[in-house]
Short mmCIF file of C-alpha atoms and ligand atoms in Angstrom, two decimals:
data_model
loop_
_atom_site.label_atom_id
_atom_site.label_comp_id
_atom_site.label_asym_id
_atom_site.label_seq_id
_atom_site.Cartn_x
_atom_site.Cartn_y
_atom_site.Cartn_z
CA UNK A 300 -92.85 61.29 22.58
CA UNK A 301 -93.30 61.49 18.81
CA UNK A 302 -93.77 58.12 17.19
CA UNK A 303 -91.16 57.08 14.61
CA UNK A 304 -93.86 55.26 12.61
CA UNK A 305 -96.72 57.79 12.31
CA UNK A 306 -98.69 56.01 9.56
CA UNK A 307 -98.42 52.68 11.30
CA UNK A 308 -99.49 54.19 14.60
CA UNK A 309 -102.52 55.81 12.95
CA UNK A 310 -103.63 52.71 11.03
CA UNK A 311 -102.85 50.00 13.53
CA UNK A 312 -102.03 51.31 16.99
CA UNK A 313 -101.99 47.80 18.44
CA UNK A 314 -99.26 46.65 16.07
CA UNK A 315 -97.38 49.96 16.36
CA UNK A 316 -97.27 49.55 20.13
CA UNK A 317 -95.77 46.08 19.74
CA UNK A 318 -93.11 47.40 17.36
CA UNK A 319 -92.35 50.18 19.82
CA UNK A 320 -92.01 47.68 22.64
CA UNK A 321 -89.59 45.63 20.56
CA UNK A 322 -87.56 48.76 19.78
CA UNK A 323 -87.26 49.49 23.51
CA UNK A 324 -86.35 45.86 24.24
CA UNK A 325 -83.59 45.90 21.62
CA UNK A 326 -82.35 49.25 22.95
CA UNK A 327 -82.28 48.34 26.63
CA UNK A 328 -80.94 44.80 26.59
CA UNK A 329 -77.53 43.30 26.00
CA UNK A 330 -78.14 41.10 22.97
CA UNK A 331 -75.69 38.20 22.94
CA UNK A 332 -77.35 35.80 20.48
CA UNK A 333 -74.49 35.23 18.02
CA UNK A 334 -76.73 34.97 14.94
CA UNK A 335 -78.31 38.38 15.57
CA UNK A 336 -77.15 41.91 14.88
CA UNK A 337 -78.33 45.49 14.36
CA UNK A 338 -78.62 46.61 10.72
CA UNK A 339 -77.73 50.17 9.77
CA UNK A 340 -80.32 52.89 9.20
CA UNK A 341 -79.52 52.66 5.47
CA UNK A 342 -80.30 48.92 5.41
CA UNK A 343 -83.51 49.54 7.38
CA UNK A 344 -84.59 52.21 4.92
CA UNK A 345 -83.81 50.12 1.82
CA UNK A 346 -85.86 47.23 3.16
CA UNK A 347 -88.85 49.50 3.77
CA UNK A 348 -89.20 50.84 0.22
CA UNK A 349 -91.74 50.49 -2.62
CA UNK A 350 -89.52 47.78 -4.12
CA UNK A 351 -91.88 45.70 -1.98
CA UNK A 352 -94.56 46.28 -4.63
CA UNK A 353 -92.80 44.72 -7.61
CA UNK A 354 -92.88 41.18 -9.02
CA UNK A 355 -89.77 40.09 -10.91
CA UNK A 356 -89.62 36.32 -11.39
CA UNK A 357 -86.49 35.42 -13.33
CA UNK A 358 -83.08 37.09 -13.37
CA UNK A 359 -81.87 40.51 -14.61
CA UNK A 360 -82.48 40.73 -18.38
CA UNK A 361 -84.52 37.48 -18.30
CA UNK A 362 -87.75 38.28 -16.44
CA UNK A 363 -91.30 37.01 -16.77
CA UNK A 364 -92.79 40.43 -15.96
CA UNK A 365 -92.27 43.86 -17.54
CA UNK A 366 -91.33 47.06 -15.73
CA UNK A 367 -87.94 45.83 -14.52
CA UNK A 368 -85.93 48.92 -15.52
CA UNK A 369 -84.87 49.63 -11.95
CA UNK A 370 -85.20 46.20 -10.38
CA UNK A 371 -82.74 44.69 -12.87
CA UNK A 372 -80.17 47.34 -11.97
CA UNK A 373 -80.73 46.84 -8.24
CA UNK A 374 -80.29 43.07 -8.41
CA UNK A 375 -77.27 43.42 -10.70
CA UNK A 376 -75.72 45.83 -8.21
CA UNK A 377 -76.23 43.33 -5.37
CA UNK A 378 -74.78 40.49 -7.47
CA UNK A 379 -71.73 42.48 -8.59
CA UNK A 380 -71.04 43.65 -5.04
CA UNK A 381 -71.29 40.09 -3.70
CA UNK A 382 -68.92 38.81 -6.40
CA UNK A 383 -66.36 41.53 -5.69
CA UNK A 384 -66.55 41.22 -1.91
CA UNK A 385 -66.33 37.42 -1.68
CA UNK A 386 -64.11 36.98 -4.76
CA UNK A 387 -66.44 34.57 -6.58
CA UNK A 388 -67.46 34.14 -10.25
CA UNK A 389 -71.14 33.86 -9.52
CA UNK A 390 -73.65 35.05 -6.93
CA UNK A 391 -77.38 34.46 -6.58
CA UNK A 392 -78.95 36.96 -4.16
CA UNK A 393 -82.54 35.69 -4.39
CA UNK A 394 -82.84 33.00 -1.67
CA UNK A 395 -85.41 34.10 0.90
CA UNK A 396 -83.27 32.93 3.82
CA UNK A 397 -80.53 30.49 4.77
CA UNK A 398 -82.70 27.38 4.92
CA UNK A 399 -84.22 27.79 1.43
CA UNK A 400 -80.75 28.65 0.09
CA UNK A 401 -79.47 25.31 1.37
CA UNK A 402 -82.51 23.50 0.00
CA UNK A 403 -81.68 24.97 -3.41
CA UNK A 404 -78.20 23.44 -3.13
CA UNK A 405 -79.76 19.99 -2.61
CA UNK A 406 -82.03 20.58 -5.59
CA UNK A 407 -79.04 21.57 -7.74
CA UNK A 408 -76.75 18.65 -6.89
CA UNK A 409 -78.69 15.72 -5.38
CA UNK A 410 -81.79 13.59 -5.83
CA UNK A 411 -84.12 12.43 -3.02
CA UNK A 412 -82.61 9.42 -1.27
CA UNK A 413 -79.02 10.43 -2.05
CA UNK A 414 -76.50 10.44 0.76
CA UNK A 415 -75.48 13.83 2.09
CA UNK A 416 -73.11 14.67 4.90
CA UNK A 417 -73.03 17.45 7.45
CA UNK A 418 -72.24 18.18 11.05
CA UNK A 419 -74.71 16.76 13.56
CA UNK A 420 -77.04 19.41 14.97
CA UNK A 421 -76.15 18.73 18.63
CA UNK A 422 -72.47 19.03 17.71
CA UNK A 423 -73.00 22.52 16.26
CA UNK A 424 -74.30 21.85 12.74
CA UNK A 425 -77.51 23.23 11.22
CA UNK A 426 -80.87 21.51 10.71
CA UNK A 427 -80.51 21.85 6.94
CA UNK A 428 -77.26 19.87 6.86
CA UNK A 429 -79.17 16.58 6.75
CA UNK A 430 -80.51 16.44 10.32
CA UNK A 431 -83.46 14.08 10.83
CA UNK A 432 -86.32 16.45 11.65
CA UNK A 433 -85.48 18.68 8.66
CA UNK A 434 -86.73 17.96 5.12
CA UNK A 435 -83.05 17.56 4.27
CA UNK A 436 -82.80 14.62 6.65
CA UNK A 437 -86.07 12.97 5.62
CA UNK A 438 -85.80 13.33 1.82
CA UNK A 439 -82.06 12.60 1.83
CA UNK A 440 -79.92 10.08 3.67
CA UNK A 441 -78.02 12.24 6.12
CA UNK A 442 -74.76 11.04 7.64
CA UNK A 443 -73.32 13.20 10.35
CA UNK A 444 -69.90 14.04 11.71
CA UNK A 445 -69.05 15.74 14.98
CA UNK A 446 -66.32 17.15 17.15
CA UNK A 447 -63.87 15.25 19.35
CA UNK A 448 -64.96 14.87 22.94
CA UNK A 449 -61.50 15.72 24.32
CA UNK A 450 -60.82 18.86 22.24
CA UNK A 451 -64.23 20.11 21.06
CA UNK A 452 -62.67 20.42 17.57
CA UNK A 453 -63.93 18.89 14.31
CA UNK A 454 -62.73 15.30 14.02
CA UNK A 455 -61.21 15.23 10.52
CA UNK A 456 -60.31 11.54 10.83
CA UNK A 457 -64.01 10.84 11.28
CA UNK A 458 -64.96 13.23 8.45
CA UNK A 459 -62.59 11.46 6.02
CA UNK A 460 -63.58 7.96 7.11
CA UNK A 461 -67.31 8.72 6.80
CA UNK A 462 -66.90 10.51 3.46
CA UNK A 463 -64.92 7.65 1.89
CA UNK A 464 -67.27 5.01 3.27
CA UNK A 465 -70.58 6.75 2.51
CA UNK A 466 -69.59 8.64 -0.69
CA UNK A 467 -72.05 11.52 -0.13
CA UNK A 468 -73.17 13.69 -3.05
CA UNK A 469 -72.87 16.76 -0.86
CA UNK A 470 -70.73 17.66 2.13
CA UNK A 471 -71.67 20.66 4.26
CA UNK A 472 -69.14 22.42 6.44
CA UNK A 473 -69.96 25.30 8.75
CA UNK A 474 -72.48 25.47 11.55
CA UNK A 475 -74.30 27.36 14.24
CA UNK A 476 -72.28 26.70 17.38
CA UNK A 477 -68.66 26.41 16.24
CA UNK A 478 -66.37 28.68 18.26
CA UNK A 479 -63.26 27.83 16.24
CA UNK A 480 -61.80 28.63 12.80
CA UNK A 481 -63.13 26.28 10.14
CA UNK A 482 -60.39 24.48 8.21
CA UNK A 483 -61.90 24.74 4.73
CA UNK A 484 -58.72 23.37 3.10
CA UNK A 485 -59.00 20.04 4.94
CA UNK A 486 -62.68 19.75 4.03
CA UNK A 487 -61.72 20.52 0.41
CA UNK A 488 -59.16 17.70 0.31
CA UNK A 489 -61.63 15.20 1.75
CA UNK A 490 -64.45 16.27 -0.59
CA UNK A 491 -62.17 15.83 -3.63
CA UNK A 492 -61.07 12.38 -2.40
CA UNK A 493 -64.71 11.37 -1.92
CA UNK A 494 -65.96 12.98 -5.14
CA UNK A 495 -68.49 15.13 -3.25
CA UNK A 496 -69.69 18.66 -3.89
CA UNK A 497 -68.45 20.72 -0.95
CA UNK A 498 -70.68 23.47 0.45
CA UNK A 499 -69.38 25.99 2.95
CA UNK A 500 -72.36 27.32 4.90
CA UNK A 501 -70.82 30.48 6.33
CA UNK A 502 -74.08 32.02 7.58
CA UNK A 503 -72.59 32.84 10.97
CA UNK A 504 -69.16 34.05 9.85
CA UNK A 505 -69.77 35.75 6.47
CA UNK A 506 -69.06 39.18 7.97
CA UNK A 507 -65.85 37.93 9.57
CA UNK A 508 -64.74 36.47 6.23
CA UNK A 509 -65.28 39.63 4.20
CA UNK A 510 -63.79 41.67 7.02
CA UNK A 511 -60.62 39.57 6.97
CA UNK A 512 -61.16 38.10 10.45
CA UNK A 513 -61.72 34.49 9.28
CA UNK A 514 -60.14 32.66 6.30
CA UNK A 515 -62.27 32.51 3.15
CA UNK A 516 -63.70 29.19 1.96
CA UNK A 517 -63.71 30.33 -1.67
CA UNK A 518 -60.49 28.65 -2.89
CA UNK A 519 -61.46 25.31 -1.32
CA UNK A 520 -65.18 24.74 -1.86
CA UNK A 521 -67.68 24.35 -4.71
CA UNK A 522 -70.51 26.39 -3.25
CA UNK A 523 -70.72 29.08 -0.59
CA UNK A 524 -74.08 29.48 1.12
CA UNK A 525 -74.67 32.35 3.50
CA UNK A 526 -77.39 34.26 5.22
CA UNK A 527 -77.08 38.03 4.96
CA UNK A 528 -78.41 38.96 8.41
CA UNK A 529 -75.86 37.61 10.88
CA UNK A 530 -72.30 39.00 11.08
CA UNK A 531 -72.74 40.38 7.54
CA UNK A 532 -75.23 42.84 9.10
CA UNK A 533 -77.73 42.96 6.25
CA UNK A 534 -81.47 42.25 6.01
CA UNK A 535 -82.89 38.78 6.57
CA UNK A 536 -81.95 36.96 3.37
CA UNK A 537 -79.34 34.68 1.84
CA UNK A 538 -76.96 34.23 -1.08
CA UNK A 539 -75.44 31.31 -2.97
CA UNK A 540 -72.03 31.76 -4.58
CA UNK A 541 -69.84 29.55 -6.76
CA UNK A 542 -67.45 29.24 -9.64
CA UNK A 543 -68.93 29.74 -13.11
CA UNK A 544 -69.32 25.97 -13.68
CA UNK A 545 -72.08 25.71 -11.02
CA UNK A 546 -73.81 29.02 -11.83
CA UNK A 547 -76.57 27.59 -14.04
CA UNK A 548 -77.43 24.71 -11.71
CA UNK A 549 -77.72 27.01 -8.69
CA UNK A 550 -79.76 29.65 -10.51
CA UNK A 551 -82.18 27.05 -11.88
CA UNK A 552 -82.57 25.52 -8.44
CA UNK A 553 -83.44 28.85 -6.77
CA UNK A 554 -85.81 29.89 -9.58
CA UNK A 555 -87.86 28.18 -10.90
CA UNK A 556 -86.83 25.16 -8.81
CA UNK A 557 -87.77 26.41 -5.39
CA UNK A 558 -88.96 30.00 -5.33
CA UNK A 559 -91.17 32.43 -7.20
CA UNK A 560 -90.57 36.17 -7.18
CA UNK A 561 -87.54 37.52 -5.31
CA UNK A 562 -88.06 39.96 -2.43
CA UNK A 563 -86.75 43.07 -4.15
CA UNK A 564 -86.78 45.24 -1.04
CA UNK A 565 -84.49 42.65 0.55
CA UNK A 566 -82.26 42.50 -2.53
CA UNK A 567 -81.83 46.27 -2.29
CA UNK A 568 -81.00 46.09 1.40
CA UNK A 569 -78.52 43.27 0.69
CA UNK A 570 -76.84 45.54 -1.87
CA UNK A 571 -76.56 48.28 0.75
CA UNK A 572 -75.15 45.88 3.35
CA UNK A 573 -72.56 44.62 0.85
CA UNK A 574 -71.57 48.20 0.09
CA UNK A 575 -71.14 48.84 3.83
CA UNK A 576 -69.18 45.61 4.25
CA UNK A 577 -66.76 46.74 1.52
CA UNK A 578 -65.74 49.83 3.53
CA UNK A 579 -62.54 49.86 5.63
CA UNK A 580 -64.65 50.46 8.76
CA UNK A 581 -66.25 47.02 8.30
CA UNK A 582 -62.82 45.38 8.55
CA UNK A 583 -62.42 47.18 11.87
CA UNK A 584 -65.86 45.92 12.90
CA UNK A 585 -65.08 42.28 12.03
CA UNK A 586 -61.80 42.36 13.95
CA UNK A 587 -63.46 44.09 16.90
CA UNK A 588 -66.14 41.35 17.02
CA UNK A 589 -63.41 38.72 17.39
CA UNK A 590 -61.35 40.78 19.86
CA UNK A 591 -64.46 41.26 22.00
CA UNK A 592 -65.30 37.54 21.89
CA UNK A 593 -61.76 36.60 22.93
CA UNK A 594 -61.79 39.14 25.77
CA UNK A 595 -65.21 37.91 26.91
CA UNK A 596 -64.04 34.28 26.76
CA UNK A 597 -60.96 35.12 28.84
CA UNK A 598 -63.08 36.93 31.42
CA UNK A 599 -65.52 33.99 31.63
CA UNK A 600 -62.67 31.47 31.97
CA UNK A 601 -61.22 33.60 34.79
CA UNK A 602 -64.60 33.27 36.52
CA UNK A 603 -64.48 29.49 36.26
CA UNK A 604 -66.80 28.98 33.29
CA UNK A 605 -66.27 25.91 31.12
CA UNK A 606 -66.11 26.89 27.43
CA UNK A 607 -66.40 24.28 24.69
CA UNK A 608 -62.99 23.97 22.97
CA UNK A 609 -61.54 26.16 25.71
CA UNK A 610 -62.34 29.52 24.13
CA UNK A 611 -63.02 31.10 20.76
CA UNK A 612 -61.43 32.16 17.46
CA UNK A 613 -64.50 33.95 16.15
CA UNK A 614 -67.65 35.75 17.30
CA UNK A 615 -69.15 32.89 19.31
CA UNK A 616 -68.73 31.24 22.70
CA UNK A 617 -70.40 28.01 23.79
CA UNK A 618 -70.61 27.73 27.58
CA UNK A 619 -71.09 24.35 29.25
CA UNK A 620 -72.83 25.15 32.54
CA UNK A 621 -72.58 21.61 33.94
CA UNK A 622 -69.90 22.61 36.51
CA UNK A 623 -72.11 25.52 37.63
CA UNK A 624 -74.95 23.05 38.25
CA UNK A 625 -77.43 25.31 36.43
CA UNK A 626 -79.17 23.85 33.33
CA UNK A 627 -78.80 25.93 30.15
CA UNK A 628 -82.48 26.71 29.82
CA UNK A 629 -82.84 27.92 33.41
CA UNK A 630 -79.76 30.09 32.96
CA UNK A 631 -80.96 31.47 29.62
CA UNK A 632 -84.40 32.37 30.97
CA UNK A 633 -82.90 34.00 34.07
CA UNK A 634 -80.42 35.99 31.99
CA UNK A 635 -83.32 37.15 29.81
CA UNK A 636 -85.01 38.54 32.93
CA UNK A 637 -81.70 40.24 33.70
CA UNK A 638 -81.71 41.98 30.29
CA UNK A 639 -79.07 39.69 28.81
CA UNK A 640 -80.46 37.86 25.80
CA UNK A 641 -78.84 34.50 25.01
CA UNK A 642 -80.03 31.09 23.83
CA UNK A 643 -79.77 27.74 25.53
CA UNK A 644 -77.88 25.26 23.39
CA UNK A 645 -76.69 21.67 23.41
CA UNK A 646 -72.99 21.15 23.98
CA UNK A 647 -71.14 18.30 22.22
CA UNK A 648 -71.87 14.94 23.94
CA UNK A 649 -74.57 16.66 26.00
CA UNK A 650 -76.05 14.20 28.51
CA UNK A 651 -79.18 16.37 28.73
CA UNK A 652 -82.03 16.62 26.19
CA UNK A 653 -81.97 19.16 23.27
CA UNK A 654 -84.97 21.04 24.70
CA UNK A 655 -83.27 21.20 28.11
CA UNK A 656 -79.54 21.15 27.37
CA UNK A 657 -76.39 21.94 29.36
CA UNK A 658 -75.16 24.93 27.45
CA UNK A 659 -75.70 28.57 26.63
CA UNK A 660 -74.52 30.10 23.36
CA UNK A 661 -73.38 33.71 23.26
CA UNK A 662 -71.64 36.02 20.81
CA UNK A 663 -70.40 39.54 20.24
CA UNK A 664 -71.72 40.76 16.82
CA UNK A 665 -74.55 42.88 18.27
CA UNK A 666 -72.73 44.49 21.17
CA UNK A 667 -69.84 45.33 18.84
CA UNK A 668 -72.25 47.00 16.40
CA UNK A 669 -73.30 49.24 19.31
CA UNK A 670 -69.69 50.21 19.98
CA UNK A 671 -68.84 48.17 23.07
CA UNK A 672 -65.16 47.27 23.20
CA UNK A 673 -62.80 44.89 24.95
CA UNK A 674 -62.78 47.24 27.96
CA UNK A 675 -66.44 46.31 28.59
CA UNK A 676 -66.07 42.54 28.44
CA UNK A 677 -65.08 42.06 32.10
CA UNK A 678 -68.34 43.77 33.05
CA UNK A 679 -70.34 41.59 30.63
CA UNK A 680 -68.73 38.45 32.09
CA UNK A 681 -69.48 39.68 35.62
CA UNK A 682 -73.16 40.17 34.74
CA UNK A 683 -73.35 36.69 33.19
CA UNK A 684 -71.68 35.20 36.28
CA UNK A 685 -74.03 37.03 38.67
CA UNK A 686 -77.01 36.09 36.47
CA UNK A 687 -76.14 32.38 36.41
CA UNK A 688 -75.55 32.38 40.16
CA UNK A 689 -78.89 34.15 40.70
CA UNK A 690 -80.56 31.61 38.41
CA UNK A 691 -79.21 28.79 40.55
CA UNK A 692 -80.32 30.50 43.75
CA UNK A 693 -83.69 31.65 42.40
CA UNK A 694 -82.76 35.24 43.31
CA UNK A 695 -85.16 37.39 41.23
CA UNK A 696 -84.05 40.64 42.90
CA UNK A 697 -80.47 40.09 41.78
CA UNK A 698 -81.69 39.62 38.20
CA UNK A 699 -83.63 42.89 38.31
CA UNK A 700 -80.58 44.71 39.67
CA UNK A 701 -78.52 43.40 36.75
CA UNK A 702 -81.26 44.43 34.32
CA UNK A 703 -81.08 48.03 35.55
CA UNK A 704 -77.29 48.10 35.29
CA UNK A 705 -77.40 46.67 31.76
CA UNK A 706 -79.99 49.23 30.64
CA UNK A 707 -77.85 52.03 32.02
CA UNK A 708 -74.77 50.95 30.05
CA UNK A 709 -76.71 50.25 26.85
CA UNK A 710 -78.30 53.72 26.96
CA UNK A 711 -74.82 55.10 26.28
CA UNK A 712 -74.48 52.95 23.13
CA UNK A 713 -77.38 53.70 20.80
CA UNK A 714 -78.15 51.47 17.82
CA UNK A 715 -79.69 52.39 14.44
CA UNK A 716 -83.46 52.59 14.34
CA UNK A 717 -83.88 52.40 18.09
CA UNK A 718 -85.15 55.03 20.54
CA UNK A 719 -82.38 56.73 22.52
C1 LIG B 840 -78.70 30.67 10.41
C2 LIG B 840 -78.20 29.53 9.64
C3 LIG B 840 -78.95 28.95 8.60
C4 LIG B 840 -80.40 29.25 8.34
O1 LIG B 840 -80.78 30.49 8.10
P1 LIG B 840 -82.31 30.93 8.22
O2 LIG B 840 -82.24 32.26 7.57
O3 LIG B 840 -82.63 30.95 9.68
O4 LIG B 840 -83.14 29.96 7.45
C5 LIG B 840 -78.36 27.94 7.85
N1 LIG B 840 -77.13 27.52 8.13
C6 LIG B 840 -76.40 28.03 9.14
C7 LIG B 840 -75.04 27.49 9.38
C8 LIG B 840 -76.92 29.03 9.93
O5 LIG B 840 -76.19 29.50 10.94
#
């Protein structure tokens, strides 16, 4: 077999072998982690260019280093594409990833000790929304809302009550384990009543938003924060977007507030991903992600699985395995051995501990990128069912049988950059 990375293989065979092993793993397994995806060959190529070699602290036309003739145009292209695609006045494409992007929002609008509000991590929020173990929860006073125990939906009575009582500087909406449409308009009303800056962290659903498969937060919020590598299907990175009035504060917070030189190879790959996301085929992709998730949820419900909120509106499904009497972590590790890659996750009001919770989180962005459709979701649900049952019974042979079946199906659905 010829190696796809000849220079790497010659210089560092040990590392090249590890990359090759990862390529095979990504090719052969059914990847269901909802925050992951497969980038296109064009995005892969852009992120592996000599743009890597260039320092460019500052912003286009206002740099602290010379030689920016091309870099300025590349970053401007990414910014203009982001503005057009999301329908915003301003975009900053320099944040290294989602967590630093959110930290820049704190730097722009709050001071240490200020009250900030977000969804509790075990309810489906993100660490950077003011959760205790994060810098955002130690340097700021985080107050946290959740979902209702009976419906699994965001409790807007609680959000309003907390916001009016605590008067946070910042309110974050969005999360990492929310299977339902986010009602940005209701958050917007509450934030205005409370006098808070409202941030929509759409890291998980950015691709669905630009593809028309989830409502946009833009008319209702002050700031949009997003990663670029989840449903948006770009390189690992992030963007902050806003109306013109917040542009200066956000830019200053990202640089020089928090970061030094931007990762230009990532900026270029972000520009490519935004170009791809502006094509009609990306709308089809976003809608197919949701159709697949709904079909998978229906198939799991038919097999007696308990899904938080009863199903999904987006790309993500949160399974509560309590009725199956298999802890989330044991199920996740067994499914991994069966070639089905998921993550164990807390469910709202989880009686178990975060490192050993009751749930498993799955999603359809990756399998949809490989071309699987609704017709495959009954099979995926059957594998998950057999895998969870085998996990409970300690049946390793059953897991290996599933692994072989998964690899056989996935071989028919190649992904960019991976061996066929
Ligand atoms: C993934 C995610 C982040 C963090 O992104 P990283 O790139 O992992 O730092 C922040 N917020 C939400 C809602 C996310 O889903």
